[in-house]
PDB file of N, CA and C in Angstrom:
ATOM      1  N   MET A   1     112.859 -86.672-184.854  1.00  0.00           N
ATOM      2  CA  MET A   1     113.643 -85.537-185.303  1.00  0.00           C
ATOM      3  C   MET A   1     113.035 -84.897-186.551  1.00  0.00           C
ATOM      4  N   LYS A   2     112.559 -85.747-187.495  1.00  0.00           N
ATOM      5  CA  LYS A   2     111.951 -85.212-188.710  1.00  0.00           C
ATOM      6  C   LYS A   2     110.672 -84.457-188.384  1.00  0.00           C
ATOM      7  N   LEU A   3     109.923 -84.941-187.426  1.00  0.00           N
ATOM      8  CA  LEU A   3     108.681 -84.274-187.027  1.00  0.00           C
ATOM      9  C   LEU A   3     108.983 -82.908-186.415  1.00  0.00           C
ATOM     10  N   PHE A   4     110.028 -82.845-185.615  1.00  0.00           N
ATOM     11  CA  PHE A   4     110.426 -81.572-185.021  1.00  0.00           C
ATOM     12  C   PHE A   4     110.865 -80.583-186.103  1.00  0.00           C
ATOM     13  N   ALA A   5     111.638 -81.039-187.073  1.00  0.00           N
ATOM     14  CA  ALA A   5     112.100 -80.174-188.165  1.00  0.00           C
ATOM     15  C   ALA A   5     110.914 -79.671-188.979  1.00  0.00           C
ATOM     16  N   ALA A   6     109.936 -80.526-189.235  1.00  0.00           N
ATOM     17  CA  ALA A   6     108.744 -80.116-189.982  1.00  0.00           C
ATOM     18  C   ALA A   6     107.949 -79.079-189.196  1.00  0.00           C
ATOM     19  N   ALA A   7     107.857 -79.257-187.891  1.00  0.00           N
ATOM     20  CA  ALA A   7     107.139 -78.294-187.055  1.00  0.00           C
ATOM     21  C   ALA A   7     107.852 -76.944-187.055  1.00  0.00           C
ATOM     22  N   VAL A   8     109.174 -76.959-186.985  1.00  0.00           N
ATOM     23  CA  VAL A   8     109.945 -75.712-187.010  1.00  0.00           C
ATOM     24  C   VAL A   8     109.754 -74.997-188.343  1.00  0.00           C
ATOM     25  N   VAL A   9     109.769 -75.736-189.440  1.00  0.00           N
ATOM     26  CA  VAL A   9     109.554 -75.139-190.761  1.00  0.00           C
ATOM     27  C   VAL A   9     108.164 -74.518-190.839  1.00  0.00           C
ATOM     28  N   CYS A  10     107.147 -75.213-190.352  1.00  0.00           N
ATOM     29  CA  CYS A  10     105.781 -74.679-190.362  1.00  0.00           C
ATOM     30  C   CYS A  10     105.684 -73.390-189.546  1.00  0.00           C
ATOM     31  N   VAL A  11     106.300 -73.377-188.388  1.00  0.00           N
ATOM     32  CA  VAL A  11     106.269 -72.180-187.543  1.00  0.00           C
ATOM     33  C   VAL A  11     106.981 -71.024-188.232  1.00  0.00           C
ATOM     34  N   LEU A  12     108.124 -71.279-188.857  1.00  0.00           N
ATOM     35  CA  LEU A  12     108.860 -70.222-189.548  1.00  0.00           C
ATOM     36  C   LEU A  12     108.087 -69.679-190.748  1.00  0.00           C
ATOM     37  N   VAL A  13     107.445 -70.553-191.509  1.00  0.00           N
ATOM     38  CA  VAL A  13     106.633 -70.105-192.650  1.00  0.00           C
ATOM     39  C   VAL A  13     105.468 -69.264-192.158  1.00  0.00           C
ATOM     40  N   PHE A  14     104.791 -69.720-191.116  1.00  0.00           N
ATOM     41  CA  PHE A  14     103.670 -68.956-190.564  1.00  0.00           C
ATOM     42  C   PHE A  14     104.136 -67.596-190.061  1.00  0.00           C
ATOM     43  N   ALA A  15     105.273 -67.559-189.370  1.00  0.00           N
ATOM     44  CA  ALA A  15     105.799 -66.288-188.860  1.00  0.00           C
ATOM     45  C   ALA A  15     106.151 -65.347-190.015  1.00  0.00           C
ATOM     46  N   GLY A  16     106.712 -65.877-191.082  1.00  0.00           N
ATOM     47  CA  GLY A  16     107.037 -65.054-192.249  1.00  0.00           C
ATOM     48  C   GLY A  16     105.797 -64.485-192.909  1.00  0.00           C
ATOM     49  N   LEU A  17     104.758 -65.301-193.056  1.00  0.00           N
ATOM     50  CA  LEU A  17     103.501 -64.819-193.635  1.00  0.00           C
ATOM     51  C   LEU A  17     102.848 -63.774-192.746  1.00  0.00           C
ATOM     52  N   LEU A  18     102.867 -63.992-191.454  1.00  0.00           N
ATOM     53  CA  LEU A  18     102.294 -63.025-190.524  1.00  0.00           C
ATOM     54  C   LEU A  18     103.059 -61.703-190.579  1.00  0.00           C
ATOM     55  N   PHE A  19     104.374 -61.773-190.614  1.00  0.00           N
ATOM     56  CA  PHE A  19     105.187 -60.560-190.720  1.00  0.00           C
ATOM     57  C   PHE A  19     104.884 -59.808-192.016  1.00  0.00           C
ATOM     58  N   ALA A  20     104.783 -60.525-193.128  1.00  0.00           N
ATOM     59  CA  ALA A  20     104.488 -59.884-194.412  1.00  0.00           C
ATOM     60  C   ALA A  20     103.114 -59.230-194.393  1.00  0.00           C
ATOM     61  N   TYR A  21     102.124 -59.893-193.809  1.00  0.00           N
ATOM     62  CA  TYR A  21     100.776 -59.325-193.740  1.00  0.00           C
ATOM     63  C   TYR A  21     100.753 -58.059-192.893  1.00  0.00           C
ATOM     64  N   LEU A  22     101.410 -58.105-191.745  1.00  0.00           N
ATOM     65  CA  LEU A  22     101.420 -56.939-190.864  1.00  0.00           C
ATOM     66  C   LEU A  22     102.235 -55.785-191.447  1.00  0.00           C
ATOM     67  N   THR A  23     103.258 -56.096-192.214  1.00  0.00           N
ATOM     68  CA  THR A  23     104.108 -55.063-192.792  1.00  0.00           C
ATOM     69  C   THR A  23     103.513 -54.458-194.054  1.00  0.00           C
ATOM     70  N   PHE A  24     103.029 -55.298-194.941  1.00  0.00           N
ATOM     71  CA  PHE A  24     102.612 -54.827-196.261  1.00  0.00           C
ATOM     72  C   PHE A  24     101.108 -54.792-196.461  1.00  0.00           C
ATOM     73  N   GLY A  25     100.340 -55.353-195.559  1.00  0.00           N
ATOM     74  CA  GLY A  25      98.888 -55.339-195.701  1.00  0.00           C
ATOM     75  C   GLY A  25      98.374 -56.533-196.479  1.00  0.00           C
ATOM     76  N   ALA A  26      97.095 -56.461-196.815  1.00  0.00           N
ATOM     77  CA  ALA A  26      96.425 -57.604-197.424  1.00  0.00           C
ATOM     78  C   ALA A  26      96.222 -57.455-198.922  1.00  0.00           C
ATOM     79  N   TYR A  27      96.889 -56.562-199.568  1.00  0.00           N
ATOM     80  CA  TYR A  27      96.783 -56.254-200.993  1.00  0.00           C
ATOM     81  C   TYR A  27      95.565 -56.817-201.711  1.00  0.00           C
ATOM     82  N   TRP A  28      94.679 -55.946-202.090  1.00  0.00           N
ATOM     83  CA  TRP A  28      93.674 -56.339-203.065  1.00  0.00           C
ATOM     84  C   TRP A  28      93.468 -55.167-204.001  1.00  0.00           C
ATOM     85  N   HIS A  29      93.202 -55.485-205.240  1.00  0.00           N
ATOM     86  CA  HIS A  29      93.052 -54.440-206.249  1.00  0.00           C
ATOM     87  C   HIS A  29      91.602 -53.997-206.303  1.00  0.00           C
ATOM     88  N   ALA A  30      91.403 -52.703-206.484  1.00  0.00           N
ATOM     89  CA  ALA A  30      90.059 -52.141-206.555  1.00  0.00           C
ATOM     90  C   ALA A  30      90.039 -51.073-207.646  1.00  0.00           C
ATOM     91  N   VAL A  31      88.830 -50.728-208.054  1.00  0.00           N
ATOM     92  CA  VAL A  31      88.631 -49.686-209.055  1.00  0.00           C
ATOM     93  C   VAL A  31      87.715 -48.635-208.443  1.00  0.00           C
ATOM     94  N   THR A  32      88.048 -47.364-208.619  1.00  0.00           N
ATOM     95  CA  THR A  32      87.232 -46.299-208.045  1.00  0.00           C
ATOM     96  C   THR A  32      85.914 -46.178-208.798  1.00  0.00           C
ATOM     97  N   GLU A  33      84.834 -45.979-208.059  1.00  0.00           N
ATOM     98  CA  GLU A  33      83.507 -45.834-208.657  1.00  0.00           C
ATOM     99  C   GLU A  33      83.215 -44.391-209.048  1.00  0.00           C
ATOM    100  N   ARG A  34      83.942 -43.454-208.440  1.00  0.00           N
ATOM    101  CA  ARG A  34      83.731 -42.029-208.721  1.00  0.00           C
ATOM    102  C   ARG A  34      85.032 -41.294-208.443  1.00  0.00           C
ATOM    103  N   ASN A  35      85.078 -40.025-208.792  1.00  0.00           N
ATOM    104  CA  ASN A  35      86.257 -39.220-208.468  1.00  0.00           C
ATOM    105  C   ASN A  35      86.408 -39.163-206.951  1.00  0.00           C
ATOM    106  N   ALA A  36      87.630 -39.267-206.471  1.00  0.00           N
ATOM    107  CA  ALA A  36      87.862 -39.271-205.026  1.00  0.00           C
ATOM    108  C   ALA A  36      89.191 -38.601-204.716  1.00  0.00           C
ATOM    109  N   ASP A  37      89.276 -38.031-203.538  1.00  0.00           N
ATOM    110  CA  ASP A  37      90.513 -37.415-203.067  1.00  0.00           C
ATOM    111  C   ASP A  37      91.267 -38.402-202.189  1.00  0.00           C
ATOM    112  N   VAL A  38      92.592 -38.335-202.229  1.00  0.00           N
ATOM    113  CA  VAL A  38      93.451 -39.167-201.397  1.00  0.00           C
ATOM    114  C   VAL A  38      94.161 -38.239-200.416  1.00  0.00           C
ATOM    115  N   PHE A  39      94.099 -38.594-199.128  1.00  0.00           N
ATOM    116  CA  PHE A  39      94.682 -37.764-198.077  1.00  0.00           C
ATOM    117  C   PHE A  39      95.852 -38.483-197.423  1.00  0.00           C
ATOM    118  N   ALA A  40      96.667 -37.737-196.697  1.00  0.00           N
ATOM    119  CA  ALA A  40      97.872 -38.288-196.079  1.00  0.00           C
ATOM    120  C   ALA A  40      97.585 -39.120-194.837  1.00  0.00           C
ATOM    121  N   SER A  41      96.494 -38.838-194.126  1.00  0.00           N
ATOM    122  CA  SER A  41      96.228 -39.567-192.887  1.00  0.00           C
ATOM    123  C   SER A  41      94.780 -40.037-192.835  1.00  0.00           C
ATOM    124  N   GLU A  42      94.543 -40.996-191.970  1.00  0.00           N
ATOM    125  CA  GLU A  42      93.190 -41.519-191.768  1.00  0.00           C
ATOM    126  C   GLU A  42      92.258 -40.421-191.261  1.00  0.00           C
ATOM    127  N   TYR A  43      92.760 -39.564-190.373  1.00  0.00           N
ATOM    128  CA  TYR A  43      91.944 -38.483-189.821  1.00  0.00           C
ATOM    129  C   TYR A  43      91.486 -37.533-190.925  1.00  0.00           C
ATOM    130  N   ASP A  44      92.417 -37.135-191.781  1.00  0.00           N
ATOM    131  CA  ASP A  44      92.058 -36.246-192.885  1.00  0.00           C
ATOM    132  C   ASP A  44      91.037 -36.897-193.807  1.00  0.00           C
ATOM    133  N   ALA A  45      91.249 -38.153-194.108  1.00  0.00           N
ATOM    134  CA  ALA A  45      90.338 -38.848-195.016  1.00  0.00           C
ATOM    135  C   ALA A  45      88.951 -38.998-194.414  1.00  0.00           C
ATOM    136  N   ALA A  46      88.878 -39.205-193.118  1.00  0.00           N
ATOM    137  CA  ALA A  46      87.588 -39.469-192.485  1.00  0.00           C
ATOM    138  C   ALA A  46      86.787 -38.204-192.216  1.00  0.00           C
ATOM    139  N   TYR A  47      87.429 -37.157-191.763  1.00  0.00           N
ATOM    140  CA  TYR A  47      86.685 -36.015-191.240  1.00  0.00           C
ATOM    141  C   TYR A  47      86.875 -34.693-191.966  1.00  0.00           C
ATOM    142  N   ASN A  48      87.886 -34.556-192.774  1.00  0.00           N
ATOM    143  CA  ASN A  48      88.189 -33.243-193.336  1.00  0.00           C
ATOM    144  C   ASN A  48      88.085 -33.183-194.843  1.00  0.00           C
ATOM    145  N   GLN A  49      87.137 -33.875-195.403  1.00  0.00           N
ATOM    146  CA  GLN A  49      86.962 -33.807-196.840  1.00  0.00           C
ATOM    147  C   GLN A  49      86.354 -32.472-197.231  1.00  0.00           C
ATOM    148  N   VAL A  50      86.509 -32.116-198.468  1.00  0.00           N
ATOM    149  CA  VAL A  50      86.030 -30.827-198.961  1.00  0.00           C
ATOM    150  C   VAL A  50      84.536 -30.693-198.711  1.00  0.00           C
ATOM    151  N   GLY A  51      84.139 -29.555-198.145  1.00  0.00           N
ATOM    152  CA  GLY A  51      82.724 -29.296-197.896  1.00  0.00           C
ATOM    153  C   GLY A  51      82.207 -29.876-196.595  1.00  0.00           C
ATOM    154  N   MET A  52      83.060 -30.496-195.799  1.00  0.00           N
ATOM    155  CA  MET A  52      82.623 -31.120-194.557  1.00  0.00           C
ATOM    156  C   MET A  52      83.094 -30.262-193.388  1.00  0.00           C
ATOM    157  N   VAL A  53      82.197 -29.538-192.755  1.00  0.00           N
ATOM    158  CA  VAL A  53      82.549 -28.652-191.644  1.00  0.00           C
ATOM    159  C   VAL A  53      81.670 -29.001-190.456  1.00  0.00           C
ATOM    160  N   LYS A  54      82.279 -29.151-189.275  1.00  0.00           N
ATOM    161  CA  LYS A  54      81.500 -29.438-188.071  1.00  0.00           C
ATOM    162  C   LYS A  54      80.679 -28.222-187.672  1.00  0.00           C
ATOM    163  N   GLU A  55      79.485 -28.470-187.228  1.00  0.00           N
ATOM    164  CA  GLU A  55      78.616 -27.381-186.789  1.00  0.00           C
ATOM    165  C   GLU A  55      79.202 -26.738-185.539  1.00  0.00           C
ATOM    166  N   GLY A  56      79.283 -25.418-185.514  1.00  0.00           N
ATOM    167  CA  GLY A  56      79.797 -24.699-184.357  1.00  0.00           C
ATOM    168  C   GLY A  56      81.309 -24.630-184.289  1.00  0.00           C
ATOM    169  N   ALA A  57      82.003 -25.067-185.330  1.00  0.00           N
ATOM    170  CA  ALA A  57      83.460 -25.036-185.315  1.00  0.00           C
ATOM    171  C   ALA A  57      83.960 -23.601-185.426  1.00  0.00           C
ATOM    172  N   THR A  58      84.972 -23.269-184.646  1.00  0.00           N
ATOM    173  CA  THR A  58      85.522 -21.911-184.696  1.00  0.00           C
ATOM    174  C   THR A  58      86.642 -21.808-185.719  1.00  0.00           C
ATOM    175  N   THR A  59      87.315 -22.911-185.994  1.00  0.00           N
ATOM    176  CA  THR A  59      88.355 -22.916-187.021  1.00  0.00           C
ATOM    177  C   THR A  59      88.081 -24.052-187.990  1.00  0.00           C
ATOM    178  N   ILE A  60      88.513 -23.864-189.195  1.00  0.00           N
ATOM    179  CA  ILE A  60      88.337 -24.905-190.207  1.00  0.00           C
ATOM    180  C   ILE A  60      89.721 -25.438-190.561  1.00  0.00           C
ATOM    181  N   TYR A  61      89.895 -26.735-190.413  1.00  0.00           N
ATOM    182  CA  TYR A  61      91.163 -27.375-190.741  1.00  0.00           C
ATOM    183  C   TYR A  61      91.090 -27.845-192.188  1.00  0.00           C
ATOM    184  N   ALA A  62      91.971 -27.356-193.011  1.00  0.00           N
ATOM    185  CA  ALA A  62      91.983 -27.748-194.420  1.00  0.00           C
ATOM    186  C   ALA A  62      92.953 -28.910-194.601  1.00  0.00           C
ATOM    187  N   ALA A  63      92.418 -30.054-194.932  1.00  0.00           N
ATOM    188  CA  ALA A  63      93.249 -31.231-195.152  1.00  0.00           C
ATOM    189  C   ALA A  63      93.979 -31.099-196.486  1.00  0.00           C
ATOM    190  N   GLN A  64      95.216 -31.545-196.520  1.00  0.00           N
ATOM    191  CA  GLN A  64      96.000 -31.504-197.748  1.00  0.00           C
ATOM    192  C   GLN A  64      95.806 -32.795-198.531  1.00  0.00           C
ATOM    193  N   ARG A  65      95.401 -32.659-199.772  1.00  0.00           N
ATOM    194  CA  ARG A  65      95.252 -33.827-200.632  1.00  0.00           C
ATOM    195  C   ARG A  65      96.618 -34.307-201.102  1.00  0.00           C
ATOM    196  N   VAL A  66      96.783 -35.615-201.119  1.00  0.00           N
ATOM    197  CA  VAL A  66      97.999 -36.216-201.645  1.00  0.00           C
ATOM    198  C   VAL A  66      97.845 -36.439-203.143  1.00  0.00           C
ATOM    199  N   ALA A  67      96.643 -36.855-203.540  1.00  0.00           N
ATOM    200  CA  ALA A  67      96.353 -37.127-204.949  1.00  0.00           C
ATOM    201  C   ALA A  67      94.852 -37.053-205.161  1.00  0.00           C
ATOM    202  N   ALA A  68      94.470 -37.017-206.405  1.00  0.00           N
ATOM    203  CA  ALA A  68      93.056 -37.066-206.770  1.00  0.00           C
ATOM    204  C   ALA A  68      92.866 -38.237-207.725  1.00  0.00           C
ATOM    205  N   LEU A  69      91.912 -39.091-207.402  1.00  0.00           N
ATOM    206  CA  LEU A  69      91.643 -40.264-208.230  1.00  0.00           C
ATOM    207  C   LEU A  69      90.503 -39.974-209.192  1.00  0.00           C
ATOM    208  N   LYS A  70      90.655 -40.430-210.409  1.00  0.00           N
ATOM    209  CA  LYS A  70      89.599 -40.314-211.405  1.00  0.00           C
ATOM    210  C   LYS A  70      88.725 -41.562-211.354  1.00  0.00           C
ATOM    211  N   ARG A  71      87.536 -41.464-211.899  1.00  0.00           N
ATOM    212  CA  ARG A  71      86.623 -42.610-211.956  1.00  0.00           C
ATOM    213  C   ARG A  71      87.275 -43.731-212.770  1.00  0.00           C
ATOM    214  N   ASP A  72      87.093 -44.963-212.313  1.00  0.00           N
ATOM    215  CA  ASP A  72      87.612 -46.187-212.943  1.00  0.00           C
ATOM    216  C   ASP A  72      89.139 -46.314-212.884  1.00  0.00           C
ATOM    217  N   GLU A  73      89.786 -45.585-211.989  1.00  0.00           N
ATOM    218  CA  GLU A  73      91.232 -45.730-211.814  1.00  0.00           C
ATOM    219  C   GLU A  73      91.508 -46.912-210.890  1.00  0.00           C
ATOM    220  N   THR A  74      92.537 -47.670-211.203  1.00  0.00           N
ATOM    221  CA  THR A  74      92.898 -48.837-210.406  1.00  0.00           C
ATOM    222  C   THR A  74      93.782 -48.419-209.235  1.00  0.00           C
ATOM    223  N   VAL A  75      93.467 -48.937-208.057  1.00  0.00           N
ATOM    224  CA  VAL A  75      94.276 -48.701-206.862  1.00  0.00           C
ATOM    225  C   VAL A  75      94.538 -50.036-206.178  1.00  0.00           C
ATOM    226  N   MET A  76      95.571 -50.074-205.360  1.00  0.00           N
ATOM    227  CA  MET A  76      95.852 -51.260-204.559  1.00  0.00           C
ATOM    228  C   MET A  76      95.533 -50.920-203.112  1.00  0.00           C
ATOM    229  N   VAL A  77      94.601 -51.637-202.521  1.00  0.00           N
ATOM    230  CA  VAL A  77      94.230 -51.421-201.122  1.00  0.00           C
ATOM    231  C   VAL A  77      95.179 -52.244-200.260  1.00  0.00           C
ATOM    232  N   LEU A  78      95.937 -51.563-199.411  1.00  0.00           N
ATOM    233  CA  LEU A  78      96.893 -52.252-198.547  1.00  0.00           C
ATOM    234  C   LEU A  78      96.218 -52.753-197.282  1.00  0.00           C
ATOM    235  N   TRP A  79      95.390 -51.920-196.659  1.00  0.00           N
ATOM    236  CA  TRP A  79      94.546 -52.330-195.543  1.00  0.00           C
ATOM    237  C   TRP A  79      93.451 -51.307-195.375  1.00  0.00           C
ATOM    238  N   ASP A  80      92.474 -51.642-194.581  1.00  0.00           N
ATOM    239  CA  ASP A  80      91.382 -50.699-194.346  1.00  0.00           C
ATOM    240  C   ASP A  80      91.077 -50.621-192.862  1.00  0.00           C
ATOM    241  N   THR A  81      90.367 -49.581-192.491  1.00  0.00           N
ATOM    242  CA  THR A  81      89.971 -49.373-191.103  1.00  0.00           C
ATOM    243  C   THR A  81      88.630 -48.671-191.094  1.00  0.00           C
ATOM    244  N   TYR A  82      87.953 -48.733-189.982  1.00  0.00           N
ATOM    245  CA  TYR A  82      86.653 -48.075-189.915  1.00  0.00           C
ATOM    246  C   TYR A  82      86.428 -47.532-188.516  1.00  0.00           C
ATOM    247  N   GLY A  83      85.550 -46.560-188.446  1.00  0.00           N
ATOM    248  CA  GLY A  83      85.145 -45.976-187.180  1.00  0.00           C
ATOM    249  C   GLY A  83      83.640 -45.965-187.101  1.00  0.00           C
ATOM    250  N   LYS A  84      83.118 -45.180-186.191  1.00  0.00           N
ATOM    251  CA  LYS A  84      81.671 -45.121-185.994  1.00  0.00           C
ATOM    252  C   LYS A  84      80.942 -44.668-187.255  1.00  0.00           C
ATOM    253  N   ASP A  85      81.503 -43.698-187.946  1.00  0.00           N
ATOM    254  CA  ASP A  85      80.799 -43.140-189.099  1.00  0.00           C
ATOM    255  C   ASP A  85      81.687 -42.980-190.332  1.00  0.00           C
ATOM    256  N   TYR A  86      82.716 -43.803-190.462  1.00  0.00           N
ATOM    257  CA  TYR A  86      83.556 -43.725-191.660  1.00  0.00           C
ATOM    258  C   TYR A  86      84.230 -45.057-191.943  1.00  0.00           C
ATOM    259  N   TRP A  87      84.687 -45.196-193.170  1.00  0.00           N
ATOM    260  CA  TRP A  87      85.498 -46.331-193.599  1.00  0.00           C
ATOM    261  C   TRP A  87      86.643 -45.745-194.407  1.00  0.00           C
ATOM    262  N   ALA A  88      87.869 -46.012-194.030  1.00  0.00           N
ATOM    263  CA  ALA A  88      89.031 -45.477-194.731  1.00  0.00           C
ATOM    264  C   ALA A  88      89.921 -46.627-195.179  1.00  0.00           C
ATOM    265  N   CYS A  89      90.444 -46.514-196.376  1.00  0.00           N
ATOM    266  CA  CYS A  89      91.359 -47.509-196.919  1.00  0.00           C
ATOM    267  C   CYS A  89      92.726 -46.875-197.111  1.00  0.00           C
ATOM    268  N   TYR A  90      93.762 -47.561-196.679  1.00  0.00           N
ATOM    269  CA  TYR A  90      95.121 -47.118-196.967  1.00  0.00           C
ATOM    270  C   TYR A  90      95.476 -47.718-198.311  1.00  0.00           C
ATOM    271  N   ILE A  91      95.737 -46.878-199.304  1.00  0.00           N
ATOM    272  CA  ILE A  91      95.902 -47.363-200.673  1.00  0.00           C
ATOM    273  C   ILE A  91      97.242 -46.944-201.253  1.00  0.00           C
ATOM    274  N   ARG A  92      97.538 -47.524-202.388  1.00  0.00           N
ATOM    275  CA  ARG A  92      98.651 -47.093-203.228  1.00  0.00           C
ATOM    276  C   ARG A  92      98.059 -46.882-204.612  1.00  0.00           C
ATOM    277  N   THR A  93      98.248 -45.672-205.146  1.00  0.00           N
ATOM    278  CA  THR A  93      97.664 -45.338-206.446  1.00  0.00           C
ATOM    279  C   THR A  93      98.480 -45.960-207.573  1.00  0.00           C
ATOM    280  N   SER A  94      97.968 -45.845-208.788  1.00  0.00           N
ATOM    281  CA  SER A  94      98.681 -46.379-209.947  1.00  0.00           C
ATOM    282  C   SER A  94     100.000 -45.639-210.181  1.00  0.00           C
ATOM    283  N   MET A  95     100.109 -44.420-209.649  1.00  0.00           N
ATOM    284  CA  MET A  95     101.355 -43.647-209.747  1.00  0.00           C
ATOM    285  C   MET A  95     102.279 -43.948-208.565  1.00  0.00           C
ATOM    286  N   ASN A  96     101.957 -44.997-207.796  1.00  0.00           N
ATOM    287  CA  ASN A  96     102.756 -45.474-206.663  1.00  0.00           C
ATOM    288  C   ASN A  96     102.805 -44.478-205.506  1.00  0.00           C
ATOM    289  N   ARG A  97     101.729 -43.726-205.300  1.00  0.00           N
ATOM    290  CA  ARG A  97     101.643 -42.779-204.177  1.00  0.00           C
ATOM    291  C   ARG A  97     100.770 -43.380-203.090  1.00  0.00           C
ATOM    292  N   PRO A  98     101.255 -43.456-201.850  1.00  0.00           N
ATOM    293  CA  PRO A  98     100.423 -43.971-200.763  1.00  0.00           C
ATOM    294  C   PRO A  98      99.502 -42.892-200.221  1.00  0.00           C
ATOM    295  N   GLY A  99      98.426 -43.312-199.596  1.00  0.00           N
ATOM    296  CA  GLY A  99      97.518 -42.367-198.962  1.00  0.00           C
ATOM    297  C   GLY A  99      96.275 -43.048-198.439  1.00  0.00           C
ATOM    298  N   ASN A 100      95.369 -42.260-197.846  1.00  0.00           N
ATOM    299  CA  ASN A 100      94.117 -42.759-197.294  1.00  0.00           C
ATOM    300  C   ASN A 100      92.964 -42.209-198.092  1.00  0.00           C
TER     301      ASN A 100
END
């Protein structure tokens, strides 16, 4: 019976940690190396930065910045993702604003 109770406790603790990780991310603190813009979505952050226009595009989509980070500003990285030609981090700024 004690072994079963210990196993149940282990499973519940693991499930709680997994839920927290999936909900809140892997939190790590980082410092910006240069000025950077923060966007509302991964798509905006990856493809629509200022000065980045696809060749042959008929319309230009202007991404809305959520915030602008200064050099050496501390941010909390909640999780990150990557694609073929980009790496985007979902962050929370020191002013508690989320963004990519």
